[in-house]
Structures are given as C-alpha cells and as structure tokens.
Short mmCIF file of C-alpha atoms in Angstrom, two decimals:
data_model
loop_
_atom_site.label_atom_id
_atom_site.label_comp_id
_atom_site.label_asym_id
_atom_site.label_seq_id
_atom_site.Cartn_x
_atom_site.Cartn_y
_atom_site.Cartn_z
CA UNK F 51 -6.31 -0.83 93.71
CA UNK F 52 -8.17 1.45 95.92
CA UNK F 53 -6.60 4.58 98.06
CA UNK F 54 -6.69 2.91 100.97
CA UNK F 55 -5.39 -0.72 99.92
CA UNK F 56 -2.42 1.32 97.83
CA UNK F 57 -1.38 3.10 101.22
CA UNK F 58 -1.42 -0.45 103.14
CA UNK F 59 0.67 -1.93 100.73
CA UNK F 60 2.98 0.97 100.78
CA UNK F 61 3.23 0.41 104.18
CA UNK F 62 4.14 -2.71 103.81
CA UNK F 63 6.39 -2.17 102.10
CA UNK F 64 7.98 0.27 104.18
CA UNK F 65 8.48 -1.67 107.11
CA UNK F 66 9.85 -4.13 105.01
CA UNK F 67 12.49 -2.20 103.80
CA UNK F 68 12.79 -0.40 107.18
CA UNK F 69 11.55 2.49 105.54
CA UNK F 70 14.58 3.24 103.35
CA UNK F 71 13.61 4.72 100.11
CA UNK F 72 15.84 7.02 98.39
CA UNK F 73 15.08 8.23 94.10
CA UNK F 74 13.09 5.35 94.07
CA UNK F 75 15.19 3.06 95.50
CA UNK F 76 16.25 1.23 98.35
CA UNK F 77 19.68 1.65 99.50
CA UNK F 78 21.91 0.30 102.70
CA UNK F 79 23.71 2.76 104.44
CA UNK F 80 27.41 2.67 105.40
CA UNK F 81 28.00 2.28 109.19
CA UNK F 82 30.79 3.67 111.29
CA UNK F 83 30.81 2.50 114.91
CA UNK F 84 33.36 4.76 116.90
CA UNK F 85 34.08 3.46 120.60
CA UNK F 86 35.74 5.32 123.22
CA UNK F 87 37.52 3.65 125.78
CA UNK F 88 36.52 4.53 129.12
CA UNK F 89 34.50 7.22 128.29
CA UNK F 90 32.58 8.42 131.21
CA UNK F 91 29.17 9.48 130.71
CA UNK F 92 29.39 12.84 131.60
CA UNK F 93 32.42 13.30 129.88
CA UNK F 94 31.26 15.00 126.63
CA UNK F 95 29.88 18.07 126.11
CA UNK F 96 25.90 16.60 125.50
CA UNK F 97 25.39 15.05 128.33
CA UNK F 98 26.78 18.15 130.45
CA UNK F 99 30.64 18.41 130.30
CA UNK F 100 31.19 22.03 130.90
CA UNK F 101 35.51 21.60 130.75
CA UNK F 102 36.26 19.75 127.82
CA UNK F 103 35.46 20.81 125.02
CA UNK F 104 33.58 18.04 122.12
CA UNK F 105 31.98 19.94 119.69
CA UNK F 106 32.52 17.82 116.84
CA UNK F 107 31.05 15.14 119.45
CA UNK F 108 27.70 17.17 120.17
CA UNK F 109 27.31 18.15 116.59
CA UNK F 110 26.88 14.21 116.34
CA UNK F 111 24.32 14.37 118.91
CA UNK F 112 22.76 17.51 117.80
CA UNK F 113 22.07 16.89 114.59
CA UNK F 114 20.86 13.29 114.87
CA UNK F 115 19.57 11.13 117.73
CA UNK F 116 20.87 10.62 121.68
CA UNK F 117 20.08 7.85 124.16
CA UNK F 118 19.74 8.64 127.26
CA UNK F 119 19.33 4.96 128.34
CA UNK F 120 22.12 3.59 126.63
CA UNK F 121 24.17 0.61 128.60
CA UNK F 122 27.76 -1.19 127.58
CA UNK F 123 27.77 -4.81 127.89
CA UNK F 124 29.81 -4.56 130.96
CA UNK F 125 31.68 -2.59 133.15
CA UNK F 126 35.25 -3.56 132.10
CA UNK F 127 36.11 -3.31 128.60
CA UNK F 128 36.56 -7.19 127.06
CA UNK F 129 33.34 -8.48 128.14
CA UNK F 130 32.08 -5.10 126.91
CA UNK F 131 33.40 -5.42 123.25
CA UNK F 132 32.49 -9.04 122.78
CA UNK F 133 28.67 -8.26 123.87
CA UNK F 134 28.81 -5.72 121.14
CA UNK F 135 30.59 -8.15 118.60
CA UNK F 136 28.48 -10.68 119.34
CA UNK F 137 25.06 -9.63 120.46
CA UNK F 138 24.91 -11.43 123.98
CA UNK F 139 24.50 -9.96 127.71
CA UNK F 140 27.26 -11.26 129.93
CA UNK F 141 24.72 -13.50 131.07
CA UNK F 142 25.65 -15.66 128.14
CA UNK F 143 28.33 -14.63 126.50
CA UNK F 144 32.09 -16.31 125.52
CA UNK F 145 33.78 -13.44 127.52
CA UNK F 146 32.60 -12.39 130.70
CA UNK F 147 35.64 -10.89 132.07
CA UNK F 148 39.56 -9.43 131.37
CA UNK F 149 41.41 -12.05 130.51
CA UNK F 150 42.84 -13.33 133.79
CA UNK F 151 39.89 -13.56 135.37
CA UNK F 152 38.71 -16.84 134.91
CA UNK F 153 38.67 -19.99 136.79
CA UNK F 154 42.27 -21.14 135.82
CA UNK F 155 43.78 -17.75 134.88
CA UNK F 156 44.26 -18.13 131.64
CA UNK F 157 41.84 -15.89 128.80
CA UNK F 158 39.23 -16.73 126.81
CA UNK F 159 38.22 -16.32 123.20
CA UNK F 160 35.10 -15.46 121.53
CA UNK F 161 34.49 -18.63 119.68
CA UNK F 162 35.09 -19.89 116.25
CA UNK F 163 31.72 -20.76 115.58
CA UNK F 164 30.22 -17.81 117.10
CA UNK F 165 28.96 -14.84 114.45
CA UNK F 166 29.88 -11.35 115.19
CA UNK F 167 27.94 -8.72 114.00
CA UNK F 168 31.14 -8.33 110.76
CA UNK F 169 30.08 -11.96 109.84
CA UNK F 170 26.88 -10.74 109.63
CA UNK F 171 27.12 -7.58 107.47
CA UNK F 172 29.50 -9.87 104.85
CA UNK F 173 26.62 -11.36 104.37
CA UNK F 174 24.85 -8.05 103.18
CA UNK F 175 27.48 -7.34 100.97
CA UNK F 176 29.55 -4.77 103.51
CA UNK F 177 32.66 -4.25 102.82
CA UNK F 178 34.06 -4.49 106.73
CA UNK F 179 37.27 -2.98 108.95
CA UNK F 180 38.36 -3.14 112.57
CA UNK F 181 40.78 -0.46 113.46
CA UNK F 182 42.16 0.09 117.07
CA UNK F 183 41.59 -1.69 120.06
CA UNK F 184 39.97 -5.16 119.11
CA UNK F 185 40.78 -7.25 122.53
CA UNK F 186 39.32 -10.63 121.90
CA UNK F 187 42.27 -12.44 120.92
CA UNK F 188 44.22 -13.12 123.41
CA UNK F 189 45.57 -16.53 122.24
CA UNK F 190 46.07 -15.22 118.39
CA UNK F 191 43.96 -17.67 117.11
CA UNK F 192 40.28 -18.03 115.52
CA UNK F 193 39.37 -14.78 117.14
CA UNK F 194 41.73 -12.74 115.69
CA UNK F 195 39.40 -10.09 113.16
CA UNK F 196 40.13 -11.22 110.08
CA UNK F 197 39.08 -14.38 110.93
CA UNK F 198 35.87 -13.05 112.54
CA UNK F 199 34.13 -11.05 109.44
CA UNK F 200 36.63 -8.00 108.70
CA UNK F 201 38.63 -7.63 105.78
CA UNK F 202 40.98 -5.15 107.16
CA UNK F 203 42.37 -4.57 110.73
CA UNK F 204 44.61 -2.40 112.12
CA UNK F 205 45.53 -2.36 115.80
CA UNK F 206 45.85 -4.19 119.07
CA UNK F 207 44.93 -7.82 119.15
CA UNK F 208 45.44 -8.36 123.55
CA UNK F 209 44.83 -5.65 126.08
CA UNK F 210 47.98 -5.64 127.75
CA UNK F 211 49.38 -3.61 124.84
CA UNK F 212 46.96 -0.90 124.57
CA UNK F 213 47.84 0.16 127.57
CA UNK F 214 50.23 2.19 126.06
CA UNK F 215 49.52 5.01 123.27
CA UNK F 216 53.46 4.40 122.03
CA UNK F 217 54.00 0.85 121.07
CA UNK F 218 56.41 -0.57 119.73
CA UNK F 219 54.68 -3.10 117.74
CA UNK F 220 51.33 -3.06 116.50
CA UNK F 221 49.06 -5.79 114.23
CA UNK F 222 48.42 -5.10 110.56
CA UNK F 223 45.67 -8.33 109.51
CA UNK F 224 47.19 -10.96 110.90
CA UNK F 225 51.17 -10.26 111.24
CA UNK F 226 53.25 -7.75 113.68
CA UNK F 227 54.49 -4.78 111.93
CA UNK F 228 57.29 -2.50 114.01
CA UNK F 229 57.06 1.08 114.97
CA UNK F 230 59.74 3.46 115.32
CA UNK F 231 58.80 3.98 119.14
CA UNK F 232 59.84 3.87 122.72
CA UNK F 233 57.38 3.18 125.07
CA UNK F 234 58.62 4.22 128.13
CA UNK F 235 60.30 7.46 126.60
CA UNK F 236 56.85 7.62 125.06
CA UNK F 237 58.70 8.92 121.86
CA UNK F 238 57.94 8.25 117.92
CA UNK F 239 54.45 7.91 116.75
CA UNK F 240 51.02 8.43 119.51
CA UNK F 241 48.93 5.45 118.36
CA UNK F 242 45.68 7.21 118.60
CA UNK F 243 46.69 9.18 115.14
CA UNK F 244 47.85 5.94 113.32
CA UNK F 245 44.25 4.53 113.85
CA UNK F 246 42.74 7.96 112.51
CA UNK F 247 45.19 8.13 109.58
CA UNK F 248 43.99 4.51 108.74
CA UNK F 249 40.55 5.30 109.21
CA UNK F 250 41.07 8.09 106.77
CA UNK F 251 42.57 5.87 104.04
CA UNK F 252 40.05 3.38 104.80
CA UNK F 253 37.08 5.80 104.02
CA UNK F 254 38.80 7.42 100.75
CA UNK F 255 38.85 4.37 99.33
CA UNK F 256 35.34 3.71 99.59
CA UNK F 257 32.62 5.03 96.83
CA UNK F 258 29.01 4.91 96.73
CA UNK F 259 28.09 1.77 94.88
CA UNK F 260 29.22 -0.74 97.90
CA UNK F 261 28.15 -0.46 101.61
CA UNK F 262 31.35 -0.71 104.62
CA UNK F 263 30.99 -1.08 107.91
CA UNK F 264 34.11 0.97 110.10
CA UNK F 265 34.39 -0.39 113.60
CA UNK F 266 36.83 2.38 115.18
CA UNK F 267 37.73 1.53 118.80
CA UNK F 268 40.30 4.28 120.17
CA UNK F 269 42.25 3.62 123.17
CA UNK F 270 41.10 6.95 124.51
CA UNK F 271 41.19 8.01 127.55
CA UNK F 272 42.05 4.96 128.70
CA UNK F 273 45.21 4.80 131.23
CA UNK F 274 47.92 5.43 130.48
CA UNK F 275 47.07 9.61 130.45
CA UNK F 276 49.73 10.89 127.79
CA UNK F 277 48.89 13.41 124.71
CA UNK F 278 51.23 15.70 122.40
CA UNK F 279 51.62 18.82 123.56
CA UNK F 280 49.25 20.86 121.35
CA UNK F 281 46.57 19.41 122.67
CA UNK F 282 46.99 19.83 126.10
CA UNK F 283 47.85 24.08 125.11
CA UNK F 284 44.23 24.86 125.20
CA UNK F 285 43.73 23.86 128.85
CA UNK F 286 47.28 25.06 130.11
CA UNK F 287 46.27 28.37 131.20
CA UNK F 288 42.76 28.02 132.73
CA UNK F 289 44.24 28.06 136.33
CA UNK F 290 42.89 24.54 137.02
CA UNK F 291 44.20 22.50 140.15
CA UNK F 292 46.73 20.47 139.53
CA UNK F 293 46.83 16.38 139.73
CA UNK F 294 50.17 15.00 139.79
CA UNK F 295 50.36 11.59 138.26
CA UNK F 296 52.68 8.48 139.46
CA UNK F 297 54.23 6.51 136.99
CA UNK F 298 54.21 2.86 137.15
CA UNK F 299 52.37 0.23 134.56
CA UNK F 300 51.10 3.42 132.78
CA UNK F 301 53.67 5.93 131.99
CA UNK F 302 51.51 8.87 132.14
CA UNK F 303 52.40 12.14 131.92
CA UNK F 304 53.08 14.20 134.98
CA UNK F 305 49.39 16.59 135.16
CA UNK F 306 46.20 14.41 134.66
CA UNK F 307 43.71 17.04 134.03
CA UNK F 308 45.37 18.83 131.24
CA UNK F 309 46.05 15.61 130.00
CA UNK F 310 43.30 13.64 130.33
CA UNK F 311 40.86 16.83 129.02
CA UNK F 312 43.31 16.98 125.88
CA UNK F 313 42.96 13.62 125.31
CA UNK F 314 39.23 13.54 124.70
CA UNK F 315 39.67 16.54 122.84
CA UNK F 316 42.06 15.25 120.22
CA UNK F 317 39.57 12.18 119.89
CA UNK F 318 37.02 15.01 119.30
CA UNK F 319 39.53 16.82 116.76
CA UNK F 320 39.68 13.69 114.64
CA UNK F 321 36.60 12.44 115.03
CA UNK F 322 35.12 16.23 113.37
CA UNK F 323 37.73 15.18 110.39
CA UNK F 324 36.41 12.12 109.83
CA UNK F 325 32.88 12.97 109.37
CA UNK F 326 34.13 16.26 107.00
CA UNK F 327 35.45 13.30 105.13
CA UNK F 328 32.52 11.73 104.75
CA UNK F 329 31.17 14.41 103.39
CA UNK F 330 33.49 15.44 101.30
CA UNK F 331 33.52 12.04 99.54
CA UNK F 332 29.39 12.57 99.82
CA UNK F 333 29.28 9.16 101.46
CA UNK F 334 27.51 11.45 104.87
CA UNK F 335 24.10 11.46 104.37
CA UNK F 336 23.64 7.63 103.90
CA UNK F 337 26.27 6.44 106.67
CA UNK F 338 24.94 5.96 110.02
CA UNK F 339 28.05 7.32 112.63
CA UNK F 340 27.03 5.91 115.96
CA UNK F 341 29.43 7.34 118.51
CA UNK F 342 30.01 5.55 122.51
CA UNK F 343 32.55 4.14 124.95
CA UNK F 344 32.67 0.92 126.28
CA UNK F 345 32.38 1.60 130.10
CA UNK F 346 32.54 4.20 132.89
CA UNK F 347 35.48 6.28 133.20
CA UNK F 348 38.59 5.07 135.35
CA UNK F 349 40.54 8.17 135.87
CA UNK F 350 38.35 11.51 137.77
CA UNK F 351 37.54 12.21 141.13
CA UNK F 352 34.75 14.47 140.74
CA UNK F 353 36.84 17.55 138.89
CA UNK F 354 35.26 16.85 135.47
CA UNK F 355 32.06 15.20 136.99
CA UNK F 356 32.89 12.13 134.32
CA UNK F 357 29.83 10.34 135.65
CA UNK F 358 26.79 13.25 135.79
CA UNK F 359 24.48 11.97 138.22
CA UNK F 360 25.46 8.57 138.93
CA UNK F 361 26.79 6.09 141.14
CA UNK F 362 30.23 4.51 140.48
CA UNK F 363 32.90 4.29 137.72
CA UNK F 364 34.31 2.02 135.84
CA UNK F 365 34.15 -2.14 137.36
CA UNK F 366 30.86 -1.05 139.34
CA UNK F 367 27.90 -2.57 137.91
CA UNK F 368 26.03 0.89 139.56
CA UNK F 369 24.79 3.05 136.55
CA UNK F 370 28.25 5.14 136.54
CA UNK F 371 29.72 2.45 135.71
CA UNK F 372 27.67 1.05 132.70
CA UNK F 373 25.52 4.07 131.91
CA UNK F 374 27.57 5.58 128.56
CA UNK F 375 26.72 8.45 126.32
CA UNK F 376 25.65 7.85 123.07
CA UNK F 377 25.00 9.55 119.88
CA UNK F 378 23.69 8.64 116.21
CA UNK F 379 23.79 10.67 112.94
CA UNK F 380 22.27 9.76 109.86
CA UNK F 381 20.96 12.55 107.37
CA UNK F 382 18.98 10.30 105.45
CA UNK F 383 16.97 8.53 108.54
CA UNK F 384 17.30 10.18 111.59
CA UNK F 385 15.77 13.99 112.74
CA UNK F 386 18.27 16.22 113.97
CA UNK F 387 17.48 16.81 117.68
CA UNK F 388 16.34 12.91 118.54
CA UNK F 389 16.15 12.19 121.61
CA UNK F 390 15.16 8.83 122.60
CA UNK F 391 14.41 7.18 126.46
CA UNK F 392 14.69 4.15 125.01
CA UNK F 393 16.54 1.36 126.71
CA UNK F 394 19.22 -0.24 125.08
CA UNK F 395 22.81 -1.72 125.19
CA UNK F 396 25.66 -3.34 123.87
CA UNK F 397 24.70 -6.52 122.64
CA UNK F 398 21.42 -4.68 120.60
CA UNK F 399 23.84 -3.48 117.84
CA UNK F 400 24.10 -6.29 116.10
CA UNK F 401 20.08 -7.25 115.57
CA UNK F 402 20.16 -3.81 114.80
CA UNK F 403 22.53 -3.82 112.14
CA UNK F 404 21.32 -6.37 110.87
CA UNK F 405 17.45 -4.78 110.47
CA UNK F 406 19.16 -1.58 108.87
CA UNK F 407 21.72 -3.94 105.88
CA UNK F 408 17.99 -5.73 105.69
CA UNK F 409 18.79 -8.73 106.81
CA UNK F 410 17.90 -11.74 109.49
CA UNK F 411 20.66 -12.48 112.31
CA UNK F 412 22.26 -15.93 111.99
CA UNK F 413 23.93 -14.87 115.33
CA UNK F 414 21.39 -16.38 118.91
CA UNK F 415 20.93 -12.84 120.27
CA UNK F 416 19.92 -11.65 123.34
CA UNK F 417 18.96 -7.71 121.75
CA UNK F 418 16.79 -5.88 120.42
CA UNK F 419 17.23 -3.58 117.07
CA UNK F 420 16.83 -0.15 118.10
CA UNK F 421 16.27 1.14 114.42
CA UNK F 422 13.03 2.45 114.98
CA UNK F 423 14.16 4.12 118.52
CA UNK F 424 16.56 6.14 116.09
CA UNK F 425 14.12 7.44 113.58
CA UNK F 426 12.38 8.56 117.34
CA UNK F 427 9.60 5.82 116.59
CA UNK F 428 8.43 5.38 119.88
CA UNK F 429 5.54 3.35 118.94
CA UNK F 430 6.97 0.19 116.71
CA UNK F 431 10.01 0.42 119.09
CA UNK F 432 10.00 -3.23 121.07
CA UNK F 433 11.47 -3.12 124.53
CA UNK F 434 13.28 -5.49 126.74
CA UNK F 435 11.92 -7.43 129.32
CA UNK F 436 15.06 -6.48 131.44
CA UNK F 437 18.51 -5.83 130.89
CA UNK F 438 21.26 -8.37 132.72
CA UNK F 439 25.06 -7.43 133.62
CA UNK F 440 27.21 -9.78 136.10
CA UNK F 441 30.50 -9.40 136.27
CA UNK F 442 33.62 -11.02 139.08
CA UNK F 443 36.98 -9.26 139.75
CA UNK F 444 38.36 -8.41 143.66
CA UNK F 445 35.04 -7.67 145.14
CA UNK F 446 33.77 -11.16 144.39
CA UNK F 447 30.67 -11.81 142.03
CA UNK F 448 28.28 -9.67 141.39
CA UNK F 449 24.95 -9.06 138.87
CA UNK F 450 22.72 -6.10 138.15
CA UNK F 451 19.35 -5.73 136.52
CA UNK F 452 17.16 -3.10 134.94
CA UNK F 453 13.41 -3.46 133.98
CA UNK F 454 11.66 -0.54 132.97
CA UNK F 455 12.14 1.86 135.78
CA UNK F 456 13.69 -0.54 138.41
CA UNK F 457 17.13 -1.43 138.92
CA UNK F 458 18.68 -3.80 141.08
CA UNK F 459 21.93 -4.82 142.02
CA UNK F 460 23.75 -7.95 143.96
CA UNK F 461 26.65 -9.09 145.18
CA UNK F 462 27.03 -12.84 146.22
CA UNK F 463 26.50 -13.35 149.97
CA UNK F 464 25.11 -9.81 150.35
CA UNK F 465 21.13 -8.77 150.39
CA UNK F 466 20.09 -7.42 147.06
CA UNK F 467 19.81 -3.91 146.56
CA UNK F 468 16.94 -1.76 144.72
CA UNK F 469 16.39 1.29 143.28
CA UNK F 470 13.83 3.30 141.32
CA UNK F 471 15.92 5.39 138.85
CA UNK F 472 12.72 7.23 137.74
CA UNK F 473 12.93 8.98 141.15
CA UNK F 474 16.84 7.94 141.87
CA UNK F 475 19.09 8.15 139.03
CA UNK F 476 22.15 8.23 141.51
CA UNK F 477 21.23 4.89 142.87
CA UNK F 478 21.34 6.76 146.74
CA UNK F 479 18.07 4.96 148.40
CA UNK F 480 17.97 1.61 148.62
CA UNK F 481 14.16 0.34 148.34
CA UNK F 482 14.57 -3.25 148.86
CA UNK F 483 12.64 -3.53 152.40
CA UNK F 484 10.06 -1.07 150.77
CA UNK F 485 9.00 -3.50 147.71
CA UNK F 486 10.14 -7.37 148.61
CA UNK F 487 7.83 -8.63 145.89
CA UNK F 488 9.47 -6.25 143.29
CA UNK F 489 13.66 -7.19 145.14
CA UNK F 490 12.17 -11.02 144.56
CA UNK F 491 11.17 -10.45 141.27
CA UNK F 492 14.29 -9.08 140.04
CA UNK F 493 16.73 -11.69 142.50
CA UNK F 494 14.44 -14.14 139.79
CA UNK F 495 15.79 -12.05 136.65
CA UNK F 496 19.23 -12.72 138.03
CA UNK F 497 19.26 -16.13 138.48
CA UNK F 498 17.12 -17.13 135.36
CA UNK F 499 19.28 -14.30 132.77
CA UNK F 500 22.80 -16.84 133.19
CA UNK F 501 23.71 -19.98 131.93
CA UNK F 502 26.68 -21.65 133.19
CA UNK F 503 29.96 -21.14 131.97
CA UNK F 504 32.92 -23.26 133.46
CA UNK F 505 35.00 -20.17 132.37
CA UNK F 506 33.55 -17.71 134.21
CA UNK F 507 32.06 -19.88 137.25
CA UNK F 508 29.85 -17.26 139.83
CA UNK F 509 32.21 -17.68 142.61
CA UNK F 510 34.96 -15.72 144.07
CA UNK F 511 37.99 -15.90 141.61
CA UNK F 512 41.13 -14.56 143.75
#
C-alpha cells in the first residue's frame, strides 16, 4: 500500500471510530451528564457571572469546550428533560408540557415503546444511573427509570416533590424509602447532598474495564431558595441589598440573594469533588462531563444578571428563556479552551451519544450529534436546518424558531415576530415588516416542525 492510500484508509478508519484511538486501541468513554435546574445563562462564572462564584464550573469550561449556541428542549423543565431523554423537539415529542397542562389535566408519560438515550447506551455495554430529579413519571408506571434504560436511580420520580430540598420521602429504583426530615421546618437531611453522596458511591464503584453513563439532575436553584448555612457565609458580608422572600408553596428562606448565590455555589462545591474523584479513580481523562441546566432561571430581577444579554426567563420561548450555558470536558478528545458557535440543543444528546459509545440510534430523532463540534471540528460538523420550540401555559400557545442567524417567535392569534440575533442577541427589534419573505419562511418552519398530539392540542389550555 502506497503513502497516500495508507493515510486514506487511516482516515477511514478514524471517522469510523470517531477518531478514538488510545495505545492502540479504541476505547468508549464514560459520560456524566450534570443538569442544573433553572440555571440561568448568565448565572455561572463563564458566561459572565461576576457574584457567584463557579470555579469548579469554569474550570469545566476552561479546560474543555463551551457552546455558545446551546438551547434546552423547552422552556419549562418536563418537556425539557424528555427532549433530552429522548432526542425529539417539542414539536414531536411525548411531553410537551408540566404535567397539568394538557387537554384533560391529567400528565403524560414518555412512552413505553419510546428509547431514551439509557436504552441506547445498554446497548453499548454502559453501565447506566439516574440520580436526582427524573420528572417523567408522573403515573409510576413504564416511565419510571429503571424501566427506561438505567440500572440505578436515586431521586424524585413527579415534580411536585422536588419542589422541596427536604423531603420526606424520596425513590430508591422503584420503591419509596423515608427520610428523617421535615419539610416545612426544612430540618434533617438537604436533598441536594444525598444525590452527590450517591453520585460519589456510584463513581467509586466503577473501574476502567466497563463504560457508565451518570445522568445527575440537581434540583438546584430551583424554587424553593433554601441552603445550609455555610454556604450562604461567603456572601453574608458583601453589603448586598437585601430580597426578602414570602413563604408559601416554597418554603424558602427569608434573604434570596444570599441564598440563591449559595445555592449555585454548593452545586459548584460538589460538582469540583466529583470530577477530583474522577481523577482520583483515573477514570478523568476518558469520561466526557458535559455540564447545563434545563431552562432559564425563575428567581432574579436583574441583581445577578441570570440571563446576560437576553430577553426573558424561564416559560418565555425568547432566548433568556431557552438559551443555557454549557460546558464539556474530556482530556482525551476535546482542546482545552474550545469554543464552539455551533447550534445545538436538547434533543442532540442522544445521536450524539450514541456516535461517541459507536453506535447507530434505534431512537426516530430529530438531532444532530455534536461530537465533532466538541473536538472544535467546524468543518465535518452538520448543522440543523432550524431549531423548533412550542410550548402552552397562561399566555396561550406559542412556538419559536431559529435558522442560522434568524429567530422568530409566535404566539397564536398574534403577528409573528423576527429577529436577527447576529445583530440582536436581546431579541429588542422586531424585523418582521422589514423581511416578510424571511417572517413567511419561518411562520412555514412552524407549522411544518409539529405533528399533532391530542395531548398537547395548540389551543388555549386554561
């Protein structure tokens, strides 16, 4: 074999393998998924947060890759998680909202026949674990996660629950187990270290010879704001204005900020032990740690600047509402510094876990694996046509679009509205009567990116 036929079969080769060759062999890598919970963009030190502190957060970002186009699969956190479980835009997907909202009130189930991206690593020999908030099981049936690909969980099986961070019950596999708690009194054990002390057992029993696949969802920061008191000491005496907080459904504590900012950084705390784990079991250079949150923050007013530059919060399909930070560190694949423009979301993990364990997704997918965005591969990188969202609580139904540089944004009965966040990131100037060809173009996205669900019908719901 000649030079140059050698080097085009190494090739290849390469891209068969995705490029993973390590002492002459080809190994998968471990993946740990960690999902905040109403995480605002702007909320962590990388993209800009100047008052809490994340450095164990950043050091994520700085030593591997960040996407600065990175979208959840909604706005509102079920929808959100089953687009990630399951690899479809709400456009398509089983859940499309919380679970009363849907035509007769009652929730809705990923279903039994429908992969999620656990199923799919099982497949590739990953050992698999849900810990924390899993939220698509509602009705404690099929959907529960050991029923859905993991071997372990650990957690919350409804929402309603993990609204609190001192439960009284929580779900080992598939049975209740008691905690000495009281919610209300928010006394006995905060939640949020049970799912790192699991995590931690979970990872020390792993070893090198067999790939696992940690999907970590916290419950931070979402409502209800309450922390131990060591973690709100390092922001007690910074002379910051106070924000009294009214107890109701959520018992929070009685000061948001100091709260709120020492939540996040007790996720951050634990989430800098976690990867010292990994490396002290040397599991760290072959285990991709993707860190995200599911949606826009819920809880500032513009004293931490949650969502940078953008429009909206969380249950706004603007980009403050669905634009999230994310971050991606693996030693083995990925250059420390990465930065990728690359536009991606939710419902691309899967396809993309699947490329990296080597594998074809059984799962009908509406993403695209992003591998090759994280190894900053610009050029083999495919792109979307357009990304969908829609999405029906009190302000009636409404959808959103990106394509390339455009973005676009409806709600039923209303004109549409369009924006070029090239020039626009905030969403402020609304172009629609400047382009009509591009505002009919994208009203076509909308309309041709659903099918119809009986579930989730595109009509006002209350």
């Amino acid at each position: 074999m000649n030079r140059r036929n050698f080097l085009k079969a190494a090739g290849c080769f390469l891209a068969a393998s995705g490029g993973r060759v390590f002492a002459g062999k080809s190994e998968k890598p471990n993946i740990v998924f960690i999902l905040a919970d109403d995480l605002g963009y702007g909320d962590v030190g990388f993209n800009g947060q100047s008052r809490i502190k994340t450095p164990n957060i950043d050091n994520i970002a700085k030593q591997g890759a960040v996407f600065t186009n990175h979208y959840s699969g909604s706005t509102v956190c079920g929808p959100s998680r089953c687009c990630l479980m399951t690899g479809k835009h709400t456009g398509h997907a089983s859940v499309r909202g919380n679970p009363r909202w849907t035509s007769d009130g009652k929730p809705v189930d990923i279903r039994k026949e429908e992969p999620t991206v656990a199923e799919e690593l099982k497949r590739a020999g990953y050992n698999t674990c849900a810990i924390g908030k899993w939220g698509l099981a509602e009705n404690l049936s099929h959907a529960m996660p050991t029923k859905k690909g993991f071997d372990e969980f650990f957690g919350f099986m409804r929402h309603g629950p993990a609204h609190h961070y001192y439960p009284e019950k929580v779900w080992r596999n598939e049975h209740q187990v008691s905690l000495p708690n009281k919610t209300k009194e928010k006394e006995g054990l905060y939640v949020h270290d049970l799912f790192t002390q699991e995590a931690f057992k979970y990872i020390s029993k792993q070893d090198k010879n067999n790939p696992f696949f940690l999907y970590l969802a916290y419950t931070i920061p979402h409502y209800e704001l309450t922390v131990p008191e060591d973690s709100k000491e390092p922001y007690q005496k910074l002379g910051w204005k106070k924000r009294p907080m009214k107890q109701g459904h959520y018992y929070h504590d009685k000061e948001g900020h100091t709260t709120y900012a020492g939540m996040v950084s007790r996720m951050d705390r634990d989430i800098g032990s976690l990867m010292e784990l990994l490396k002290k079991k040397g599991l760290d250079k072959n285990t991709l740690v993707i860190f995200t949150s599911d949606n826009g923050h819920h809880y500032d007013k513009g004293f931490f600047d949650s969502n940078g530059v953008y429009r909206g919060k969380k249950r706004d399909l603007y980009e403050g509402g669905i634009h999230i930070p994310f971050a991606a560190r693996w030693p083995e694949m990925i250059r420390p510094g990465t930065k990728s423009s690359h536009i991606s979301a939710f419902w691309d993990f899967l396809p993309t876990a699947c490329d990296i364990a080597g594998i074809e997704p059984k799962a009908q997918t509406d993403g695209i694996s992003y591998f090759q965005a994280l190894k900053g591969n610009t050029r083999a990188q495919l792109s979307h046509n357009c990304l969908y969202w829609e999405f029906n609580e009190r302000q009636g139904p409404v959808q959103a679009v990106r394509k390339d540089k455009w973005k676009a944004v409806r709600y039923k009965g209303k004109p549409i509205e369009l924006y070029d966040l090239s020039k626009d990131p905030g969403e402020n100037n609304d172009i629609s009567a400047e382009y009509p060809e591009k505002a009919k173009q994208m009203v076509k996205l909308m309309e041709s990116s659903r099918t119809k669900d009986p579930n989730f019908p595109f009509k006002k719901l209350r």
